[in-house]
Tab-separated table of C-alpha atoms in Angstrom:
chain	number	residue	atom	x	y	z
A	14	GLY	CA	-0.094	0.094	-0.099
A	15	GLU	CA	0.953	3.682	-0.109
A	16	SER	CA	3.729	4.510	2.441
A	17	VAL	CA	6.138	7.078	3.558
A	18	GLY	CA	9.396	5.154	4.684
A	19	LEU	CA	12.463	5.912	6.488
A	20	HIS	CA	16.022	5.017	6.254
A	21	LEU	CA	17.118	5.585	9.620
A	22	PRO	CA	15.286	5.579	12.859
A	23	THR	CA	17.963	7.399	14.986
A	24	LEU	CA	20.544	9.999	14.027
A	25	SER	CA	23.452	11.339	16.045
A	26	VAL	CA	25.412	14.086	15.177
A	27	GLN	CA	27.701	16.457	16.920
A	28	GLU	CA	26.970	19.980	17.378
A	29	GLY	CA	27.944	22.063	14.283
A	30	ASP	CA	27.723	19.111	12.079
A	31	SER	CA	25.323	18.786	9.453
A	32	ALA	CA	22.622	16.052	9.797
A	33	VAL	CA	20.650	14.433	6.823
A	34	ILE	CA	17.477	12.854	7.321
A	35	LYS	CA	16.063	10.865	4.430
A	36	CYS	CA	12.601	9.533	3.420
A	37	THR	CA	10.976	7.484	0.697
A	38	TYR	CA	7.568	7.381	-0.723
A	39	SER	CA	5.975	5.124	-3.072
A	40	ASP	CA	3.029	6.843	-4.655
A	41	SER	CA	4.014	8.893	-7.637
A	42	ALA	CA	1.081	10.956	-7.719
A	43	SER	CA	2.446	12.589	-4.355
A	44	ASN	CA	2.709	16.379	-4.838
A	45	TYR	CA	3.272	17.816	-1.368
A	46	PHE	CA	5.817	16.994	1.066
A	47	PRO	CA	6.296	18.765	4.436
A	48	TRP	CA	8.682	18.320	7.066
A	49	TYR	CA	7.577	18.304	10.796
A	50	LYS	CA	9.850	18.593	13.878
A	51	GLN	CA	8.546	17.178	17.146
A	52	GLU	CA	10.301	17.938	20.259
A	53	LEU	CA	9.682	16.039	23.529
A	54	GLY	CA	6.550	16.738	24.980
A	55	LYS	CA	5.141	19.029	22.178
A	56	GLY	CA	3.045	18.321	18.836
A	57	PRO	CA	4.554	18.390	15.477
A	58	GLN	CA	5.545	21.644	13.991
A	59	LEU	CA	6.278	22.347	10.208
A	60	ILE	CA	9.614	23.420	9.603
A	61	ILE	CA	9.773	23.442	5.617
A	62	ASP	CA	7.753	22.036	2.595
A	63	ILE	CA	8.052	21.395	-0.911
A	64	ARG	CA	6.116	20.842	-3.745
A	65	SER	CA	6.570	18.286	-6.680
A	66	ASN	CA	7.496	21.014	-9.136
A	67	MET	CA	10.688	21.874	-7.165
A	68	ASP	CA	13.376	19.819	-6.781
A	69	LYS	CA	15.183	21.748	-3.579
A	70	ARG	CA	14.003	24.387	-1.101
A	71	GLN	CA	15.929	26.293	1.344
A	72	GLY	CA	14.912	27.691	4.663
A	73	GLN	CA	16.894	28.894	7.690
A	74	ARG	CA	19.705	26.527	8.091
A	75	VAL	CA	17.286	23.701	6.527
A	76	THR	CA	17.211	22.503	2.809
A	77	VAL	CA	15.025	19.666	1.540
A	78	LEU	CA	15.706	17.969	-1.666
A	79	LEU	CA	13.251	15.922	-3.979
A	80	ASN	CA	14.229	13.384	-6.226
A	81	LYS	CA	11.143	12.366	-7.987
A	82	THR	CA	12.726	9.776	-10.202
A	83	VAL	CA	13.538	7.545	-7.211
A	84	LYS	CA	10.976	8.784	-4.826
A	85	HIS	CA	13.756	9.959	-2.384
A	86	LEU	CA	13.329	13.222	-0.066
A	87	SER	CA	15.861	14.536	2.232
A	88	LEU	CA	16.143	17.211	4.960
A	89	GLN	CA	19.510	18.605	5.684
A	90	ILE	CA	20.126	20.862	8.861
A	91	ALA	CA	23.392	22.742	8.603
A	92	ALA	CA	25.386	23.904	11.831
A	93	THR	CA	23.368	21.699	13.822
A	94	GLN	CA	22.451	22.815	17.451
A	95	PRO	CA	21.265	20.997	20.705
A	96	GLY	CA	18.031	22.670	20.233
A	97	ASP	CA	17.663	20.664	16.856
A	98	SER	CA	17.369	17.542	18.844
A	99	ALA	CA	13.843	16.064	18.185
A	100	VAL	CA	11.951	13.609	15.811
A	101	TYR	CA	11.570	14.535	12.357
A	102	PHE	CA	8.645	13.439	10.144
A	103	CYS	CA	8.206	13.501	6.552
A	104	ALA	CA	4.803	13.359	5.281
A	105	ARG	CA	3.316	13.485	1.782
A	106	SER	CA	0.068	14.093	0.149
A	107	VAL	CA	-1.582	13.506	-3.279
A	108	GLY	CA	-3.597	16.676	-4.686
A	109	TYR	CA	-5.385	18.342	-1.739
A	110	SER	CA	-5.357	14.664	-0.021
A	111	THR	CA	-5.053	14.762	3.939
A	112	LEU	CA	-1.396	14.081	5.081
A	113	THR	CA	0.432	10.532	5.340
A	114	PHE	CA	3.247	10.868	7.929
A	115	GLY	CA	6.270	8.714	8.030
A	116	LYS	CA	7.153	7.119	11.285
A	117	GLY	CA	9.957	9.747	12.128
A	118	THR	CA	13.543	10.037	12.860
A	119	MET	CA	15.148	10.776	16.024
A	120	LEU	CA	18.155	13.311	15.844
A	121	LEU	CA	20.511	13.559	18.527
A	122	VAL	CA	22.659	16.665	18.657
A	123	SER	CA	25.416	16.268	21.308
A	124	PRO	CA	27.290	19.313	22.458
B	15	ASP	CA	-2.990	33.472	19.255
B	16	ALA	CA	-2.339	30.743	22.081
B	17	GLY	CA	-2.071	28.029	19.116
B	18	VAL	CA	-4.182	25.069	19.473
B	19	ILE	CA	-5.097	24.141	23.256
B	20	GLN	CA	-5.715	20.523	24.356
B	21	SER	CA	-6.909	19.302	27.629
B	22	PRO	CA	-5.887	17.638	29.587
B	23	ARG	CA	-2.325	17.039	29.030
B	24	HIS	CA	-2.411	13.712	30.882
B	25	GLU	CA	-5.439	11.230	31.476
B	26	VAL	CA	-4.868	8.240	33.306
B	27	THR	CA	-7.982	5.925	33.485
B	28	GLU	CA	-9.094	2.564	33.966
B	29	MET	CA	-10.428	-0.238	31.476
B	30	GLY	CA	-14.238	0.424	30.824
B	31	GLN	CA	-14.105	4.004	31.853
B	32	GLU	CA	-15.069	6.838	29.459
B	33	VAL	CA	-12.807	9.304	28.315
B	34	THR	CA	-12.972	12.727	26.635
B	35	LEU	CA	-10.443	14.630	25.202
B	36	ARG	CA	-10.803	18.315	24.371
B	37	CYS	CA	-9.536	20.575	21.738
B	38	LYS	CA	-9.683	24.596	21.066
B	39	PRO	CA	-8.333	25.233	17.581
B	40	ILE	CA	-6.604	28.423	16.332
B	41	SER	CA	-9.240	31.009	15.545
B	42	GLY	CA	-10.079	31.273	12.226
B	43	HIS	CA	-8.932	27.965	11.273
B	44	ASP	CA	-11.488	25.991	9.216
B	45	TYR	CA	-10.033	22.577	9.333
B	46	LEU	CA	-9.682	20.588	12.617
B	47	PHE	CA	-7.820	16.908	12.851
B	48	TRP	CA	-7.854	14.310	15.527
B	49	TYR	CA	-4.459	12.358	15.509
B	50	ARG	CA	-3.351	9.589	17.495
B	51	GLN	CA	0.424	8.678	17.760
B	52	THR	CA	2.060	5.249	18.959
B	53	MET	CA	5.290	3.979	18.550
B	54	MET	CA	4.191	0.973	16.328
B	55	ARG	CA	1.708	3.086	14.066
B	56	GLY	CA	3.247	6.420	14.101
B	57	LEU	CA	1.059	9.308	13.317
B	58	GLU	CA	-2.628	8.342	12.343
B	59	LEU	CA	-5.498	10.503	11.161
B	60	LEU	CA	-8.655	9.398	12.990
B	61	ILE	CA	-10.860	12.128	11.663
B	62	TYR	CA	-11.102	15.605	10.258
B	63	PHE	CA	-13.789	18.345	10.400
B	64	ASN	CA	-14.322	21.506	8.043
B	65	ASN	CA	-16.208	23.741	8.960
B	66	ASN	CA	-17.415	22.138	12.073
B	67	VAL	CA	-18.764	19.323	9.700
B	68	PRO	CA	-17.095	15.670	9.995
B	69	ILE	CA	-15.548	15.102	6.409
B	70	ASP	CA	-13.848	11.602	7.040
B	71	ASP	CA	-14.101	9.515	10.021
B	72	SER	CA	-12.430	6.411	8.030
B	73	GLY	CA	-9.374	6.473	10.518
B	74	MET	CA	-11.692	6.067	13.756
B	75	PRO	CA	-10.749	2.651	15.215
B	76	GLU	CA	-14.156	1.709	16.111
B	77	ASP	CA	-17.438	2.442	17.204
B	78	ARG	CA	-15.987	3.294	20.959
B	79	PHE	CA	-14.422	6.220	19.412
B	80	SER	CA	-16.623	9.509	18.732
B	81	ALA	CA	-15.848	12.897	17.618
B	82	LYS	CA	-17.874	16.100	17.751
B	83	MET	CA	-17.483	19.874	16.801
B	84	PRO	CA	-20.131	21.750	18.169
B	85	ASN	CA	-18.853	25.112	17.159
B	86	ALA	CA	-15.950	26.686	15.504
B	87	SER	CA	-13.837	26.841	18.636
B	88	PHE	CA	-14.246	23.506	20.460
B	89	SER	CA	-13.918	19.535	19.671
B	90	THR	CA	-14.045	16.581	21.695
B	91	LEU	CA	-12.788	13.252	21.284
B	92	LYS	CA	-14.654	10.641	23.377
B	93	ILE	CA	-13.636	6.990	23.924
B	94	GLN	CA	-16.367	4.892	25.520
B	95	PRO	CA	-15.508	2.321	27.002
B	96	SER	CA	-11.723	2.621	26.752
B	97	GLU	CA	-9.267	-0.167	26.494
B	98	PRO	CA	-5.779	-0.645	27.777
B	99	ARG	CA	-4.739	-0.461	23.419
B	100	ASP	CA	-6.136	2.763	23.321
B	101	SER	CA	-3.147	4.251	25.369
B	102	ALA	CA	-1.285	6.627	23.141
B	103	VAL	CA	-0.633	10.474	22.398
B	104	TYR	CA	-3.948	12.189	20.879
B	105	PHE	CA	-2.861	15.447	18.993
B	106	CYS	CA	-5.624	17.929	17.749
B	107	ALA	CA	-4.495	20.235	14.514
B	108	SER	CA	-5.869	22.956	12.995
B	109	SER	CA	-5.409	24.435	9.661
B	110	PHE	CA	-6.693	27.257	7.407
B	111	SER	CA	-8.172	26.591	3.995
B	112	ARG	CA	-5.874	23.411	3.347
B	113	LYS	CA	-6.340	20.103	4.757
B	114	ASN	CA	-2.787	19.301	3.899
B	115	GLU	CA	-1.036	22.602	4.667
B	116	LYS	CA	0.276	24.076	7.411
B	117	LEU	CA	-0.938	22.129	10.152
B	118	PHE	CA	-0.622	23.597	13.673
B	119	PHE	CA	-0.684	20.746	16.142
B	120	GLY	CA	-1.557	21.204	19.992
B	121	SER	CA	0.611	19.602	22.584
B	122	GLY	CA	-1.329	16.301	22.915
B	123	THR	CA	-3.061	14.382	25.499
B	124	GLN	CA	-1.151	11.610	26.857
B	125	LEU	CA	-3.950	8.847	27.385
B	126	SER	CA	-2.991	5.740	29.559
B	127	VAL	CA	-5.634	3.048	30.177
B	128	LEU	CA	-4.930	0.635	32.827
């Protein structure tokens, strides 16, 4: 069935390093891909999104790449800080359908 | 705006009891969602409303679950009777104009059914 898969459940990096979180998806009709960050004890928060008519989108210290050919997404966080420690979810939707979330990747940033 | 407000933050109850979770969406948002989060299944959409009307409840696990939205500023998710397998974090989220974009989540209700 349709799904949003993850490559790594946990990623540990040193403060200042870059972190790359990857996702795959199976439905080629998916056209909207948001990334959410969930800190401990809080709800998910949108950090960046990308549509299928784009390959790359940049925000503040975050970059999302979309490879539609192989149905891969990645979220890069530059110059990581301890405050970046959280669970990161990729999600996708088809048209204006509701979101399907992946299981999440935990990012741990060590000082 | 204070964001999406959920109550209670934590609920511990015994199997068979009725549980009611509450949500106040962001003012002006016309979509409201109820999600359940578990380690095994991740974030699952249970039901969503548009302009206070339930649109899709296909994610509701079974008849023990019900949700209402009597007005634009309040929604409830009720479980009756509760079972241990209902233990999870329940999130309410709201959005403006789109059901897939810019969802704002509350802090969730941690439910434990003993």
